[in-house]
Amino acid sequence: MSEMKDMILDVVERMLKENVDKDLVDIIEQGKWASNLWGLLEENGMTMVATSEANGGAGGDLEDLLNIVRLTGKYAAPIPFSETTFANYLLEQTNLHVANGLATYMLSNTQAFVLEDGKLSGEAIHVPWARHTKHFVTLANSVDGIHLVEIDLGQAEITHYANLAGEPRDTVKFQNAIVSQVSATLSFDEIGTMTTLETAFQLASMTGAIDKINDLTVQYTKEREQFGRPIHRFQLVQQHIVNLAGETAIALAAFNNITDALLNNHQNNEVAYARIRFEEAIQAVATISHQVHAAIGTTHEHALHQYTRRLWAWRDEGANTSYWTDVVATQLLENSGDRLWDYLTDTKNTVIKL
């Protein structure tokens, strides 16, 4: 990562550290969100960091953006940052105009919406932040094929729901609503690429949450005393801390591999492998951290559950482990032949095409 990128991330982390605390994260479960924090990031150009200069952005790359998403996950920032920036990234990559304002998206079900004569009909569930955003980016079927469309959520019937972490996951319904933009017909490879990118954004948020859980747990073992000494001096607790540090290191390494692979268009299923491995990491990190914290980690007063609940919620959203396991198994059967190891370690197998 360049010195300039390090500087940008230092600025973002300082803004998040100074403005996001447990009480701010809690407001999401009251049906509110941190609009002031969003305004701060927007004012400093962070919401447009990976948008081209031609479209009014900073002209950064995916590595810049995904690392900022990682930081919003690390602080459980109650804002639709990942959703808005990913929606705009999809719009720009399909030669559409980026959205002006808050946006969200839904890719997982290509059968949810039908596009006919420029009008959209259908219903999607678990749409993140729909009640708080203006623009909706999704896939829609027409007689010509599948398109990416952008539409104003003011035309939608929105029913409020939430995930395990209390984050908005709404049901959105359109009936003959006029779309704002429609892409050219998308190939299945292009749709697969979008799914890969969506998972990369989710892994960025997960990596941040895992990093924070590790920090909280280590700090707690230094502060909590039993039998006259901090609990991090007990051998069993030290073993837990070592295992947790190992899972955190794996998550960070996988995330760095993903950003490097996406940046160089040589990802050879790095996203798929990482998503499958994160399933194990999430289980281990949540289990270890709550064992070390004991009952206090589940109380409202402590911040730990804000991050473990997000991990549990995010693991079931979008293209989950089952999806990626099926993708990897199918590709291995179809492509590896009797050279399995060569196929697994081939870094020249380019999948990202957008």
PDB file of C-alpha atoms in Angstrom, residues 22-264:
ATOM      1  CA  LYS A  22     -20.853   2.015  21.621  1.00  0.00           C
ATOM      2  CA  ASP A  23     -23.738   4.443  22.176  1.00  0.00           C
ATOM      3  CA  LEU A  24     -23.659   5.551  18.534  1.00  0.00           C
ATOM      4  CA  VAL A  25     -23.675   1.940  17.326  1.00  0.00           C
ATOM      5  CA  ASP A  26     -26.679   1.271  19.574  1.00  0.00           C
ATOM      6  CA  ILE A  27     -28.848   3.849  17.797  1.00  0.00           C
ATOM      7  CA  ILE A  28     -29.321   1.488  14.883  1.00  0.00           C
ATOM      8  CA  GLU A  29     -31.527  -0.713  17.042  1.00  0.00           C
ATOM      9  CA  GLN A  30     -33.694   2.351  17.718  1.00  0.00           C
ATOM     10  CA  GLY A  31     -34.394   2.751  14.010  1.00  0.00           C
ATOM     11  CA  LYS A  32     -31.866   5.571  13.633  1.00  0.00           C
ATOM     12  CA  TRP A  33     -28.555   5.901  11.841  1.00  0.00           C
ATOM     13  CA  ALA A  34     -25.441   8.096  12.078  1.00  0.00           C
ATOM     14  CA  SER A  35     -26.254  10.724   9.471  1.00  0.00           C
ATOM     15  CA  ASN A  36     -23.638  13.101  10.913  1.00  0.00           C
ATOM     16  CA  LEU A  37     -20.927  10.475  10.473  1.00  0.00           C
ATOM     17  CA  TRP A  38     -22.036   9.889   6.898  1.00  0.00           C
ATOM     18  CA  GLY A  39     -21.874  13.638   6.279  1.00  0.00           C
ATOM     19  CA  LEU A  40     -18.335  13.750   7.655  1.00  0.00           C
ATOM     20  CA  LEU A  41     -17.122  10.960   5.352  1.00  0.00           C
ATOM     21  CA  GLU A  42     -18.971  12.440   2.388  1.00  0.00           C
ATOM     22  CA  GLU A  43     -17.579  15.918   3.036  1.00  0.00           C
ATOM     23  CA  ASN A  44     -14.049  14.495   3.045  1.00  0.00           C
ATOM     24  CA  GLY A  45     -14.594  12.654  -0.250  1.00  0.00           C
ATOM     25  CA  MET A  46     -14.405   9.141   1.206  1.00  0.00           C
ATOM     26  CA  THR A  47     -17.727   8.030  -0.286  1.00  0.00           C
ATOM     27  CA  MET A  48     -16.362   8.717  -3.783  1.00  0.00           C
ATOM     28  CA  VAL A  49     -12.825   7.443  -3.295  1.00  0.00           C
ATOM     29  CA  ALA A  50     -13.075   4.689  -5.934  1.00  0.00           C
ATOM     30  CA  THR A  51     -15.210   6.682  -8.376  1.00  0.00           C
ATOM     31  CA  SER A  52     -13.400   7.981 -11.448  1.00  0.00           C
ATOM     32  CA  GLU A  53     -12.433  11.633 -11.687  1.00  0.00           C
ATOM     33  CA  ALA A  54     -14.638  11.915 -14.770  1.00  0.00           C
ATOM     34  CA  ASN A  55     -17.640  11.145 -12.562  1.00  0.00           C
ATOM     35  CA  GLY A  56     -16.623  13.512  -9.792  1.00  0.00           C
ATOM     36  CA  GLY A  57     -14.678  11.033  -7.679  1.00  0.00           C
ATOM     37  CA  ALA A  58     -11.112  10.709  -6.431  1.00  0.00           C
ATOM     38  CA  GLY A  59     -10.073   8.124  -9.016  1.00  0.00           C
ATOM     39  CA  GLY A  60      -8.895   5.591  -6.438  1.00  0.00           C
ATOM     40  CA  ASP A  61      -8.984   1.823  -6.791  1.00  0.00           C
ATOM     41  CA  LEU A  62     -10.644  -1.159  -5.145  1.00  0.00           C
ATOM     42  CA  GLU A  63      -7.843  -1.505  -2.617  1.00  0.00           C
ATOM     43  CA  ASP A  64      -8.557   2.013  -1.328  1.00  0.00           C
ATOM     44  CA  LEU A  65     -12.272   1.403  -1.108  1.00  0.00           C
ATOM     45  CA  LEU A  66     -12.169  -2.065   0.419  1.00  0.00           C
ATOM     46  CA  ASN A  67      -9.800  -0.894   3.140  1.00  0.00           C
ATOM     47  CA  ILE A  68     -12.194   1.903   4.066  1.00  0.00           C
ATOM     48  CA  VAL A  69     -15.029  -0.640   4.146  1.00  0.00           C
ATOM     49  CA  ARG A  70     -12.838  -2.754   6.442  1.00  0.00           C
ATOM     50  CA  LEU A  71     -12.523   0.195   8.819  1.00  0.00           C
ATOM     51  CA  THR A  72     -16.282   0.819   8.862  1.00  0.00           C
ATOM     52  CA  GLY A  73     -16.645  -2.846   9.846  1.00  0.00           C
ATOM     53  CA  LYS A  74     -13.992  -2.454  12.530  1.00  0.00           C
ATOM     54  CA  TYR A  75     -15.987   0.338  14.173  1.00  0.00           C
ATOM     55  CA  ALA A  76     -19.446  -1.082  13.350  1.00  0.00           C
ATOM     56  CA  ALA A  77     -20.247   2.301  11.819  1.00  0.00           C
ATOM     57  CA  PRO A  78     -24.056   2.558  11.547  1.00  0.00           C
ATOM     58  CA  ILE A  79     -24.052   3.983   8.027  1.00  0.00           C
ATOM     59  CA  PRO A  80     -24.707   2.478   4.564  1.00  0.00           C
ATOM     60  CA  PHE A  81     -21.135   3.108   3.412  1.00  0.00           C
ATOM     61  CA  SER A  82     -20.426  -0.306   1.915  1.00  0.00           C
ATOM     62  CA  GLU A  83     -23.831  -0.430   0.248  1.00  0.00           C
ATOM     63  CA  THR A  84     -23.622   3.028  -1.334  1.00  0.00           C
ATOM     64  CA  THR A  85     -20.058   2.684  -2.559  1.00  0.00           C
ATOM     65  CA  PHE A  86     -20.633  -0.806  -3.942  1.00  0.00           C
ATOM     66  CA  ALA A  87     -23.807   0.292  -5.740  1.00  0.00           C
ATOM     67  CA  ASN A  88     -21.909   3.181  -7.333  1.00  0.00           C
ATOM     68  CA  TYR A  89     -19.020   0.904  -8.268  1.00  0.00           C
ATOM     69  CA  LEU A  90     -21.445  -1.395 -10.114  1.00  0.00           C
ATOM     70  CA  LEU A  91     -23.088   1.536 -11.879  1.00  0.00           C
ATOM     71  CA  GLU A  92     -19.794   2.937 -13.099  1.00  0.00           C
ATOM     72  CA  GLN A  93     -18.477  -0.455 -14.208  1.00  0.00           C
ATOM     73  CA  THR A  94     -21.596  -0.991 -16.338  1.00  0.00           C
ATOM     74  CA  ASN A  95     -21.288   2.465 -17.947  1.00  0.00           C
ATOM     75  CA  LEU A  96     -24.114   4.052 -15.966  1.00  0.00           C
ATOM     76  CA  HIS A  97     -24.083   7.299 -13.981  1.00  0.00           C
ATOM     77  CA  VAL A  98     -23.170   7.053 -10.313  1.00  0.00           C
ATOM     78  CA  ALA A  99     -25.955   7.813  -7.845  1.00  0.00           C
ATOM     79  CA  ASN A 100     -26.051  11.197  -6.160  1.00  0.00           C
ATOM     80  CA  GLY A 101     -26.767  10.387  -2.531  1.00  0.00           C
ATOM     81  CA  LEU A 102     -27.371   7.307  -0.418  1.00  0.00           C
ATOM     82  CA  ALA A 103     -27.808   4.051  -2.301  1.00  0.00           C
ATOM     83  CA  THR A 104     -28.262   0.357  -1.720  1.00  0.00           C
ATOM     84  CA  TYR A 105     -28.373  -2.789  -3.832  1.00  0.00           C
ATOM     85  CA  MET A 106     -29.608  -6.377  -4.165  1.00  0.00           C
ATOM     86  CA  LEU A 107     -27.923  -8.962  -6.372  1.00  0.00           C
ATOM     87  CA  SER A 108     -28.643 -12.350  -4.862  1.00  0.00           C
ATOM     88  CA  ASN A 109     -31.890 -13.139  -6.649  1.00  0.00           C
ATOM     89  CA  THR A 110     -31.936 -12.387 -10.375  1.00  0.00           C
ATOM     90  CA  GLN A 111     -35.556 -13.572 -10.583  1.00  0.00           C
ATOM     91  CA  ALA A 112     -36.865 -10.985  -8.124  1.00  0.00           C
ATOM     92  CA  PHE A 113     -37.591  -8.211 -10.629  1.00  0.00           C
ATOM     93  CA  VAL A 114     -38.993  -8.009 -14.146  1.00  0.00           C
ATOM     94  CA  LEU A 115     -38.259  -5.105 -16.472  1.00  0.00           C
ATOM     95  CA  GLU A 116     -40.815  -4.330 -19.167  1.00  0.00           C
ATOM     96  CA  ASP A 117     -41.042  -1.132 -21.218  1.00  0.00           C
ATOM     97  CA  GLY A 118     -38.731   0.682 -18.818  1.00  0.00           C
ATOM     98  CA  LYS A 119     -40.832  -0.233 -15.793  1.00  0.00           C
ATOM     99  CA  LEU A 120     -39.845  -2.478 -12.899  1.00  0.00           C
ATOM    100  CA  SER A 121     -42.073  -4.895 -10.999  1.00  0.00           C
ATOM    101  CA  GLY A 122     -41.221  -7.405  -8.304  1.00  0.00           C
ATOM    102  CA  GLU A 123     -40.203  -7.845  -4.704  1.00  0.00           C
ATOM    103  CA  ALA A 124     -36.907  -8.443  -2.880  1.00  0.00           C
ATOM    104  CA  ILE A 125     -36.285  -9.237   0.771  1.00  0.00           C
ATOM    105  CA  HIS A 126     -33.335  -8.427   3.042  1.00  0.00           C
ATOM    106  CA  VAL A 127     -32.431  -5.246   1.147  1.00  0.00           C
ATOM    107  CA  PRO A 128     -29.875  -3.409   3.329  1.00  0.00           C
ATOM    108  CA  TRP A 129     -30.727   0.117   4.471  1.00  0.00           C
ATOM    109  CA  ALA A 130     -33.599   0.549   2.004  1.00  0.00           C
ATOM    110  CA  ARG A 131     -35.631   2.747   4.373  1.00  0.00           C
ATOM    111  CA  HIS A 132     -32.761   5.252   4.685  1.00  0.00           C
ATOM    112  CA  THR A 133     -31.533   5.378   1.076  1.00  0.00           C
ATOM    113  CA  LYS A 134     -32.769   6.945  -2.148  1.00  0.00           C
ATOM    114  CA  HIS A 135     -31.252   4.892  -4.965  1.00  0.00           C
ATOM    115  CA  PHE A 136     -31.674   1.153  -5.490  1.00  0.00           C
ATOM    116  CA  VAL A 137     -29.378  -0.842  -7.778  1.00  0.00           C
ATOM    117  CA  THR A 138     -30.438  -4.358  -8.699  1.00  0.00           C
ATOM    118  CA  LEU A 139     -30.656  -7.002 -11.403  1.00  0.00           C
ATOM    119  CA  ALA A 140     -33.792  -7.304 -13.502  1.00  0.00           C
ATOM    120  CA  ASN A 141     -35.007  -9.695 -16.184  1.00  0.00           C
ATOM    121  CA  SER A 142     -36.313  -8.492 -19.531  1.00  0.00           C
ATOM    122  CA  VAL A 143     -37.132 -10.255 -22.787  1.00  0.00           C
ATOM    123  CA  ASP A 144     -33.545  -9.484 -23.858  1.00  0.00           C
ATOM    124  CA  GLY A 145     -31.824 -10.884 -20.784  1.00  0.00           C
ATOM    125  CA  ILE A 146     -30.602  -9.636 -17.397  1.00  0.00           C
ATOM    126  CA  HIS A 147     -29.769  -5.957 -16.790  1.00  0.00           C
ATOM    127  CA  LEU A 148     -28.449  -3.824 -13.971  1.00  0.00           C
ATOM    128  CA  VAL A 149     -30.979  -1.102 -13.189  1.00  0.00           C
ATOM    129  CA  GLU A 150     -31.078   1.911 -10.913  1.00  0.00           C
ATOM    130  CA  ILE A 151     -34.402   3.135  -9.559  1.00  0.00           C
ATOM    131  CA  ASP A 152     -35.687   5.687  -7.057  1.00  0.00           C
ATOM    132  CA  LEU A 153     -36.832   4.000  -3.827  1.00  0.00           C
ATOM    133  CA  GLY A 154     -39.473   6.674  -3.454  1.00  0.00           C
ATOM    134  CA  GLN A 155     -41.555   4.528  -5.826  1.00  0.00           C
ATOM    135  CA  ALA A 156     -41.243   1.429  -3.642  1.00  0.00           C
ATOM    136  CA  GLU A 157     -43.381  -0.090  -0.944  1.00  0.00           C
ATOM    137  CA  ILE A 158     -40.894  -0.703   1.862  1.00  0.00           C
ATOM    138  CA  THR A 159     -41.526  -2.971   4.834  1.00  0.00           C
ATOM    139  CA  HIS A 160     -39.084  -2.641   7.708  1.00  0.00           C
ATOM    140  CA  TYR A 161     -37.137  -5.631   8.980  1.00  0.00           C
ATOM    141  CA  ALA A 162     -33.703  -6.077  10.579  1.00  0.00           C
ATOM    142  CA  ASN A 163     -30.941  -8.673  10.779  1.00  0.00           C
ATOM    143  CA  LEU A 164     -29.554 -10.197  13.978  1.00  0.00           C
ATOM    144  CA  ALA A 165     -27.392  -7.129  14.563  1.00  0.00           C
ATOM    145  CA  GLY A 166     -30.343  -4.756  14.258  1.00  0.00           C
ATOM    146  CA  GLU A 167     -29.213  -3.425  10.885  1.00  0.00           C
ATOM    147  CA  PRO A 168     -32.003  -2.507   8.421  1.00  0.00           C
ATOM    148  CA  ARG A 169     -32.830  -5.396   6.076  1.00  0.00           C
ATOM    149  CA  ASP A 170     -36.071  -4.369   4.394  1.00  0.00           C
ATOM    150  CA  THR A 171     -38.520  -5.833   1.933  1.00  0.00           C
ATOM    151  CA  VAL A 172     -38.807  -3.706  -1.205  1.00  0.00           C
ATOM    152  CA  LYS A 173     -41.708  -4.005  -3.659  1.00  0.00           C
ATOM    153  CA  PHE A 174     -42.169  -2.226  -6.989  1.00  0.00           C
ATOM    154  CA  GLN A 175     -45.188  -2.255  -9.265  1.00  0.00           C
ATOM    155  CA  ASN A 176     -44.662  -0.764 -12.734  1.00  0.00           C
ATOM    156  CA  ALA A 177     -42.126   1.707 -11.344  1.00  0.00           C
ATOM    157  CA  ILE A 178     -40.112   3.814 -13.777  1.00  0.00           C
ATOM    158  CA  VAL A 179     -36.390   3.010 -13.727  1.00  0.00           C
ATOM    159  CA  SER A 180     -33.774   5.762 -13.854  1.00  0.00           C
ATOM    160  CA  GLN A 181     -31.069   3.798 -15.678  1.00  0.00           C
ATOM    161  CA  VAL A 182     -30.706   0.444 -17.423  1.00  0.00           C
ATOM    162  CA  SER A 183     -27.463  -1.257 -18.418  1.00  0.00           C
ATOM    163  CA  ALA A 184     -26.854  -3.282 -21.527  1.00  0.00           C
ATOM    164  CA  THR A 185     -27.634  -6.994 -21.257  1.00  0.00           C
ATOM    165  CA  LEU A 186     -25.253  -8.703 -18.853  1.00  0.00           C
ATOM    166  CA  SER A 187     -23.553 -12.032 -19.447  1.00  0.00           C
ATOM    167  CA  PHE A 188     -23.502 -14.730 -16.770  1.00  0.00           C
ATOM    168  CA  ASP A 189     -19.773 -14.098 -16.376  1.00  0.00           C
ATOM    169  CA  GLU A 190     -20.433 -10.431 -15.660  1.00  0.00           C
ATOM    170  CA  ILE A 191     -23.099 -11.313 -13.109  1.00  0.00           C
ATOM    171  CA  GLY A 192     -20.708 -13.784 -11.520  1.00  0.00           C
ATOM    172  CA  THR A 193     -18.101 -11.028 -11.306  1.00  0.00           C
ATOM    173  CA  MET A 194     -20.587  -8.783  -9.519  1.00  0.00           C
ATOM    174  CA  THR A 195     -21.259 -11.542  -7.005  1.00  0.00           C
ATOM    175  CA  THR A 196     -17.522 -11.957  -6.471  1.00  0.00           C
ATOM    176  CA  LEU A 197     -17.140  -8.239  -5.807  1.00  0.00           C
ATOM    177  CA  GLU A 198     -20.130  -8.227  -3.464  1.00  0.00           C
ATOM    178  CA  THR A 199     -18.516 -11.000  -1.422  1.00  0.00           C
ATOM    179  CA  ALA A 200     -15.217  -9.087  -1.362  1.00  0.00           C
ATOM    180  CA  PHE A 201     -17.023  -6.100   0.169  1.00  0.00           C
ATOM    181  CA  GLN A 202     -18.649  -8.365   2.760  1.00  0.00           C
ATOM    182  CA  LEU A 203     -15.294  -9.959   3.612  1.00  0.00           C
ATOM    183  CA  ALA A 204     -13.835  -6.483   4.112  1.00  0.00           C
ATOM    184  CA  SER A 205     -16.498  -5.690   6.720  1.00  0.00           C
ATOM    185  CA  MET A 206     -16.021  -9.091   8.365  1.00  0.00           C
ATOM    186  CA  THR A 207     -12.253  -8.593   8.539  1.00  0.00           C
ATOM    187  CA  GLY A 208     -12.726  -5.296  10.334  1.00  0.00           C
ATOM    188  CA  ALA A 209     -15.125  -6.844  12.841  1.00  0.00           C
ATOM    189  CA  ILE A 210     -12.762  -9.757  13.543  1.00  0.00           C
ATOM    190  CA  ASP A 211      -9.885  -7.326  14.074  1.00  0.00           C
ATOM    191  CA  LYS A 212     -11.973  -5.336  16.561  1.00  0.00           C
ATOM    192  CA  ILE A 213     -13.089  -8.459  18.438  1.00  0.00           C
ATOM    193  CA  ASN A 214      -9.446  -9.426  18.854  1.00  0.00           C
ATOM    194  CA  ASP A 215      -8.620  -5.948  20.210  1.00  0.00           C
ATOM    195  CA  LEU A 216     -11.556  -5.992  22.639  1.00  0.00           C
ATOM    196  CA  THR A 217     -10.667  -9.439  23.917  1.00  0.00           C
ATOM    197  CA  VAL A 218      -6.976  -8.710  24.470  1.00  0.00           C
ATOM    198  CA  GLN A 219      -7.855  -5.472  26.248  1.00  0.00           C
ATOM    199  CA  TYR A 220     -10.371  -7.240  28.475  1.00  0.00           C
ATOM    200  CA  THR A 221      -7.830  -9.870  29.559  1.00  0.00           C
ATOM    201  CA  LYS A 222      -5.494  -7.081  30.665  1.00  0.00           C
ATOM    202  CA  GLU A 223      -8.179  -5.277  32.673  1.00  0.00           C
ATOM    203  CA  ARG A 224     -10.022  -8.229  34.224  1.00  0.00           C
ATOM    204  CA  GLU A 225      -8.388  -9.606  37.344  1.00  0.00           C
ATOM    205  CA  GLN A 226      -8.949 -12.881  39.141  1.00  0.00           C
ATOM    206  CA  PHE A 227      -7.074 -14.317  42.092  1.00  0.00           C
ATOM    207  CA  GLY A 228      -5.124 -11.087  42.322  1.00  0.00           C
ATOM    208  CA  ARG A 229      -3.732 -10.922  38.787  1.00  0.00           C
ATOM    209  CA  PRO A 230      -4.898 -10.079  35.226  1.00  0.00           C
ATOM    210  CA  ILE A 231      -6.472 -13.075  33.552  1.00  0.00           C
ATOM    211  CA  HIS A 232      -4.119 -12.842  30.547  1.00  0.00           C
ATOM    212  CA  ARG A 233      -1.443 -14.307  32.816  1.00  0.00           C
ATOM    213  CA  PHE A 234      -3.331 -17.606  33.108  1.00  0.00           C
ATOM    214  CA  GLN A 235      -2.165 -20.290  30.700  1.00  0.00           C
ATOM    215  CA  LEU A 236      -5.649 -21.299  29.516  1.00  0.00           C
ATOM    216  CA  VAL A 237      -6.540 -17.696  28.703  1.00  0.00           C
ATOM    217  CA  GLN A 238      -3.215 -17.281  26.912  1.00  0.00           C
ATOM    218  CA  GLN A 239      -4.091 -20.269  24.744  1.00  0.00           C
ATOM    219  CA  HIS A 240      -7.418 -18.658  23.838  1.00  0.00           C
ATOM    220  CA  ILE A 241      -5.655 -15.390  22.986  1.00  0.00           C
ATOM    221  CA  VAL A 242      -3.126 -17.172  20.772  1.00  0.00           C
ATOM    222  CA  ASN A 243      -5.881 -18.995  18.881  1.00  0.00           C
ATOM    223  CA  LEU A 244      -7.836 -15.774  18.467  1.00  0.00           C
ATOM    224  CA  ALA A 245      -4.736 -13.951  17.223  1.00  0.00           C
ATOM    225  CA  GLY A 246      -4.158 -16.736  14.715  1.00  0.00           C
ATOM    226  CA  GLU A 247      -7.682 -16.475  13.300  1.00  0.00           C
ATOM    227  CA  THR A 248      -7.331 -12.687  13.119  1.00  0.00           C
ATOM    228  CA  ALA A 249      -4.036 -12.996  11.255  1.00  0.00           C
ATOM    229  CA  ILE A 250      -5.614 -15.453   8.811  1.00  0.00           C
ATOM    230  CA  ALA A 251      -8.514 -13.072   8.175  1.00  0.00           C
ATOM    231  CA  LEU A 252      -6.219 -10.106   7.583  1.00  0.00           C
ATOM    232  CA  ALA A 253      -3.932 -12.134   5.307  1.00  0.00           C
ATOM    233  CA  ALA A 254      -6.904 -13.410   3.296  1.00  0.00           C
ATOM    234  CA  PHE A 255      -8.264  -9.877   2.960  1.00  0.00           C
ATOM    235  CA  ASN A 256      -4.891  -8.577   1.755  1.00  0.00           C
ATOM    236  CA  ASN A 257      -4.701 -11.434  -0.757  1.00  0.00           C
ATOM    237  CA  ILE A 258      -8.140 -10.511  -2.044  1.00  0.00           C
ATOM    238  CA  THR A 259      -7.345  -6.827  -2.527  1.00  0.00           C
ATOM    239  CA  ASP A 260      -4.071  -7.626  -4.266  1.00  0.00           C
ATOM    240  CA  ALA A 261      -5.686 -10.235  -6.512  1.00  0.00           C
ATOM    241  CA  LEU A 262      -8.602  -7.994  -7.485  1.00  0.00           C
ATOM    242  CA  LEU A 263      -6.261  -5.111  -8.163  1.00  0.00           C
ATOM    243  CA  ASN A 264      -4.190  -7.231 -10.537  1.00  0.00           C
TER     244      ASN A 264
END
